[in-house]
Amino acid sequence: MLPELLKALLVSASLGALLGLERQWSGERDNPQSDTTAGARTFALWAVIGTLCAWFDRQLTAGFFLAGFVAIAALLSLFLFKRGGRNFGLTTGALGLATYLLGGLVLYGQETTAVVIAVSLLLLLASKEHLHRLSRKFSPMDVRQALQFAAVTGIVLPLVPDTPWGPYGAFNPRNIWLMVVLVSGLGFVGYVAMRAFGQERGIAVTGLLGGVASSTATTLAMSRESRVYPETGRMCALAVTLACTVMLARVAVLVGAVSTSLLSALAPILVFVALPGILFALWNWRSFTGSNPSGRPASEVRNPLSLRVAIQFAALYALIVLLVRWANETSGGTGVYWASFFSGMTDLDAICLSISQLEAAGKIASGDAARAVAIAAGANSLLKASIAYALGSAVMRGPVVAVLGLTALAAALAAWLC
């Protein structure tokens, strides 16, 4: 068996060489006529130095590894200053420091962590052109809203009190704002995916991603699209069905983030409720062509990271929590079910999160909570069917109303049986 130090040196040198090869290939691709300053050998040496410094730090003098890091950082900074960024930019310098640290991780027995970090860095470096293209797809308003929301969340969330107050102890500022962050974050993931893939990839893909961003907005957009461009009616029906089916998966994620016990009870119900949409999507999958027949934007879902929208959702979430608490205290389970029905028609996320919070706090049984979520999902499906019937074309209207009607029926049946 190899000695520990020798094994660590071999692993760190291999990781360093792998990172250096990427830098070498990238440099040769961008500047074929010039030599690469730092390649496989240089990065392998940085990783080996990191491993040796970590070994000396552990065996001889504490602080040796830190001193080595400072020395490498000073050397790279001086080199960057002298070269003026030619063939050796900040990315390469930062990667050199990371390679040194990876060498230390390997010596301290964190080989798996070092490999994961190295592979992640390789993927990040290899996606340079894709990331640049993606960044150009976002408007300054998108970036400003994302930064604004991140800043407000990072400042507000740690400061808000984690204490219930108000009637029935329904208002917990920290829980309310945490739910806002959770829902807005999921919506932003869907929005980014839509901007990354591009609307031109097709109405069906837009429906899939729209289920994460906003199934209500997707239903409205698809209904309008089918009315203006009747030839897209069948694909718009598929998009709405996909969005409403993905919405149920989003509900599972939201519920699981708050209460794993409720998710265990709710998962079979959600699968059963999603069956009509899944079967319709599979039956019509041959219609998916990956392009928009109309050649025009298929959806107009907006960036969900808006402070105004976040505050509105917080107020709605708090109101629903109060409504559910009041119904539970005054009318028992029946009151919660009525609250779930009417709340589900306006905002499924808010009522599901409210029910999940109650179940996690022991205020409502898992079975009753699962039944309430099923009722809310059925009510939400009825709302989407009504939107499609009122605004969609005749070609779109029939399939959507049939599928979402069956979805609502499945939700009612699941609520009755569970």
GROMACS .gro file of C-alpha atoms in nm, residues 63-249:
model
  187
   63GLY     CA    1   0.065   2.796   0.983
   64PHE     CA    2   0.283   2.654   0.705
   65PHE     CA    3  -0.017   2.593   0.479
   66LEU     CA    4  -0.149   2.947   0.531
   67ALA     CA    5   0.196   3.091   0.459
   68GLY     CA    6   0.212   2.890   0.138
   69PHE     CA    7  -0.128   3.019   0.030
   70VAL     CA    8  -0.022   3.380   0.092
   71ALA     CA    9   0.299   3.322  -0.102
   72ILE     CA   10   0.114   3.168  -0.400
   73ALA     CA   11  -0.140   3.453  -0.396
   74ALA     CA   12   0.138   3.715  -0.391
   75LEU     CA   13   0.322   3.540  -0.675
   76LEU     CA   14   0.009   3.519  -0.891
   77SER     CA   15  -0.079   3.883  -0.819
   78LEU     CA   16   0.269   3.997  -0.919
   79PHE     CA   17   0.257   3.787  -1.233
   80LEU     CA   18  -0.082   3.929  -1.328
   81PHE     CA   19   0.048   4.282  -1.274
   82LYS     CA   20   0.356   4.223  -1.489
   83ARG     CA   21   0.172   4.044  -1.768
   84GLY     CA   22  -0.114   4.291  -1.781
   85GLY     CA   23  -0.365   4.007  -1.821
   86ARG     CA   24  -0.217   3.870  -2.145
   87ASN     CA   25  -0.283   3.496  -2.172
   88PHE     CA   26  -0.314   3.486  -1.795
   89GLY     CA   27  -0.628   3.639  -1.656
   90LEU     CA   28  -0.803   3.653  -1.325
   91THR     CA   29  -0.980   3.323  -1.395
   92THR     CA   30  -0.649   3.139  -1.432
   93GLY     CA   31  -0.510   3.309  -1.121
   94ALA     CA   32  -0.815   3.221  -0.914
   95LEU     CA   33  -0.801   2.864  -1.042
   96GLY     CA   34  -0.437   2.845  -0.937
   97LEU     CA   35  -0.531   2.936  -0.579
   98ALA     CA   36  -0.815   2.684  -0.586
   99THR     CA   37  -0.574   2.416  -0.709
  100TYR     CA   38  -0.340   2.487  -0.418
  101LEU     CA   39  -0.632   2.448  -0.176
  102LEU     CA   40  -0.737   2.124  -0.344
  103GLY     CA   41  -0.391   1.986  -0.275
  104GLY     CA   42  -0.443   2.064   0.093
  105LEU     CA   43  -0.784   1.896   0.096
  106VAL     CA   44  -0.638   1.577  -0.046
  107LEU     CA   45  -0.368   1.561   0.224
  108TYR     CA   46  -0.629   1.608   0.498
  109GLY     CA   47  -0.825   1.305   0.375
  110GLN     CA   48  -1.093   1.491   0.178
  111GLU     CA   49  -1.024   1.323  -0.157
  112THR     CA   50  -1.390   1.289  -0.251
  113THR     CA   51  -1.459   1.655  -0.176
  114ALA     CA   52  -1.153   1.757  -0.376
  115VAL     CA   53  -1.264   1.550  -0.677
  116VAL     CA   54  -1.617   1.694  -0.664
  117ILE     CA   55  -1.482   2.049  -0.647
  118ALA     CA   56  -1.236   1.985  -0.932
  119VAL     CA   57  -1.507   1.842  -1.157
  120SER     CA   58  -1.739   2.131  -1.070
  121LEU     CA   59  -1.465   2.378  -1.161
  122LEU     CA   60  -1.409   2.199  -1.492
  123LEU     CA   61  -1.779   2.219  -1.575
  124LEU     CA   62  -1.785   2.588  -1.484
  125LEU     CA   63  -1.482   2.661  -1.700
  126ALA     CA   64  -1.614   2.459  -1.993
  127SER     CA   65  -1.947   2.645  -1.986
  128LYS     CA   66  -1.786   2.986  -2.039
  129GLU     CA   67  -1.939   3.051  -2.381
  130HIS     CA   68  -2.279   2.916  -2.278
  131LEU     CA   69  -2.285   3.135  -1.966
  132HIS     CA   70  -2.193   3.440  -2.173
  133ARG     CA   71  -2.477   3.367  -2.418
  134LEU     CA   72  -2.717   3.310  -2.129
  135SER     CA   73  -2.625   3.636  -1.958
  136ARG     CA   74  -2.706   3.828  -2.276
  137LYS     CA   75  -3.061   3.690  -2.269
  138PHE     CA   76  -3.143   3.875  -1.948
  139SER     CA   77  -3.238   4.237  -1.941
  140PRO     CA   78  -3.087   4.489  -1.696
  141MET     CA   79  -3.424   4.488  -1.519
  142ASP     CA   80  -3.396   4.109  -1.463
  143VAL     CA   81  -3.051   4.143  -1.309
  144ARG     CA   82  -3.157   4.441  -1.098
  145GLN     CA   83  -3.463   4.258  -0.964
  146ALA     CA   84  -3.261   3.946  -0.882
  147LEU     CA   85  -2.994   4.143  -0.696
  148GLN     CA   86  -3.255   4.352  -0.518
  149PHE     CA   87  -3.449   4.048  -0.405
  150ALA     CA   88  -3.133   3.866  -0.293
  151ALA     CA   89  -3.020   4.167  -0.093
  152VAL     CA   90  -3.355   4.221   0.074
  153THR     CA   91  -3.386   3.851   0.150
  154GLY     CA   92  -3.036   3.829   0.295
  155ILE     CA   93  -3.098   4.132   0.516
  156VAL     CA   94  -3.461   4.078   0.614
  157LEU     CA   95  -3.473   3.702   0.673
  158PRO     CA   96  -3.210   3.688   0.953
  159LEU     CA   97  -3.363   3.991   1.126
  160VAL     CA   98  -3.735   3.912   1.130
  161PRO     CA   99  -3.857   3.764   1.461
  162ASP     CA  100  -3.934   3.392   1.479
  163THR     CA  101  -4.227   3.432   1.719
  164PRO     CA  102  -4.598   3.368   1.652
  165TRP     CA  103  -4.832   3.653   1.729
  166GLY     CA  104  -5.178   3.781   1.643
  167PRO     CA  105  -5.510   3.594   1.648
  168TYR     CA  106  -5.462   3.218   1.698
  169GLY     CA  107  -5.085   3.276   1.681
  170ALA     CA  108  -5.123   3.269   1.304
  171PHE     CA  109  -4.860   3.527   1.212
  172ASN     CA  110  -4.496   3.426   1.229
  173PRO     CA  111  -4.291   3.688   1.038
  174ARG     CA  112  -3.998   3.455   0.979
  175ASN     CA  113  -4.216   3.175   0.841
  176ILE     CA  114  -4.407   3.418   0.621
  177TRP     CA  115  -4.092   3.564   0.466
  178LEU     CA  116  -3.930   3.220   0.434
  179MET     CA  117  -4.227   3.102   0.229
  180VAL     CA  118  -4.197   3.410   0.008
  181VAL     CA  119  -3.830   3.329  -0.056
  182LEU     CA  120  -3.911   2.965  -0.129
  183VAL     CA  121  -4.189   3.033  -0.378
  184SER     CA  122  -4.009   3.321  -0.550
  185GLY     CA  123  -3.692   3.112  -0.573
  186LEU     CA  124  -3.874   2.827  -0.745
  187GLY     CA  125  -4.043   3.071  -0.978
  188PHE     CA  126  -3.712   3.231  -1.067
  189VAL     CA  127  -3.562   2.889  -1.148
  190GLY     CA  128  -3.841   2.834  -1.397
  191TYR     CA  129  -3.798   3.183  -1.539
  192VAL     CA  130  -3.423   3.135  -1.590
  193ALA     CA  131  -3.484   2.802  -1.760
  194MET     CA  132  -3.733   2.960  -1.997
  195ARG     CA  133  -3.489   3.236  -2.088
  196ALA     CA  134  -3.205   2.984  -2.127
  197PHE     CA  135  -3.393   2.745  -2.357
  198GLY     CA  136  -3.562   3.018  -2.555
  199GLN     CA  137  -3.925   3.041  -2.657
  200GLU     CA  138  -3.838   2.919  -3.006
  201ARG     CA  139  -3.782   2.566  -2.877
  202GLY     CA  140  -4.155   2.517  -2.868
  203ILE     CA  141  -4.480   2.558  -2.690
  204ALA     CA  142  -4.454   2.220  -2.518
  205VAL     CA  143  -4.120   2.303  -2.356
  206THR     CA  144  -4.266   2.637  -2.252
  207GLY     CA  145  -4.549   2.451  -2.083
  208LEU     CA  146  -4.310   2.230  -1.891
  209LEU     CA  147  -4.108   2.525  -1.768
  210GLY     CA  148  -4.416   2.739  -1.718
  211GLY     CA  149  -4.542   2.487  -1.463
  212VAL     CA  150  -4.247   2.580  -1.247
  213ALA     CA  151  -4.268   2.953  -1.309
  214SER     CA  152  -4.645   3.005  -1.303
  215SER     CA  153  -4.907   2.764  -1.434
  216THR     CA  154  -5.174   3.034  -1.413
  217ALA     CA  155  -4.970   3.274  -1.627
  218THR     CA  156  -4.894   2.989  -1.868
  219THR     CA  157  -5.264   2.902  -1.898
  220LEU     CA  158  -5.352   3.264  -1.969
  221ALA     CA  159  -5.073   3.303  -2.226
  222MET     CA  160  -5.151   2.976  -2.404
  223SER     CA  161  -5.522   3.053  -2.416
  224ARG     CA  162  -5.452   3.388  -2.576
  225GLU     CA  163  -5.201   3.230  -2.814
  226SER     CA  164  -5.454   2.972  -2.930
  227ARG     CA  165  -5.719   3.241  -2.986
  228VAL     CA  166  -5.488   3.464  -3.191
  229TYR     CA  167  -5.320   3.176  -3.380
  230PRO     CA  168  -5.576   2.893  -3.406
  231GLU     CA  169  -5.324   2.659  -3.571
  232THR     CA  170  -5.140   2.633  -3.239
  233GLY     CA  171  -5.450   2.521  -3.045
  234ARG     CA  172  -5.349   2.157  -3.003
  235MET     CA  173  -4.998   2.240  -2.889
  236CYS     CA  174  -5.131   2.509  -2.656
  237ALA     CA  175  -5.359   2.249  -2.497
  238LEU     CA  176  -5.057   2.025  -2.443
  239ALA     CA  177  -4.863   2.316  -2.293
  240VAL     CA  178  -5.138   2.400  -2.043
  241THR     CA  179  -5.172   2.034  -1.946
  242LEU     CA  180  -4.799   2.001  -1.894
  243ALA     CA  181  -4.787   2.323  -1.688
  244CYS     CA  182  -5.071   2.210  -1.462
  245THR     CA  183  -4.913   1.866  -1.419
  246VAL     CA  184  -4.571   2.010  -1.337
  247MET     CA  185  -4.750   2.237  -1.090
  248LEU     CA  186  -4.834   1.926  -0.884
  249ALA     CA  187  -4.466   1.832  -0.874
   0.00000   0.00000   0.00000
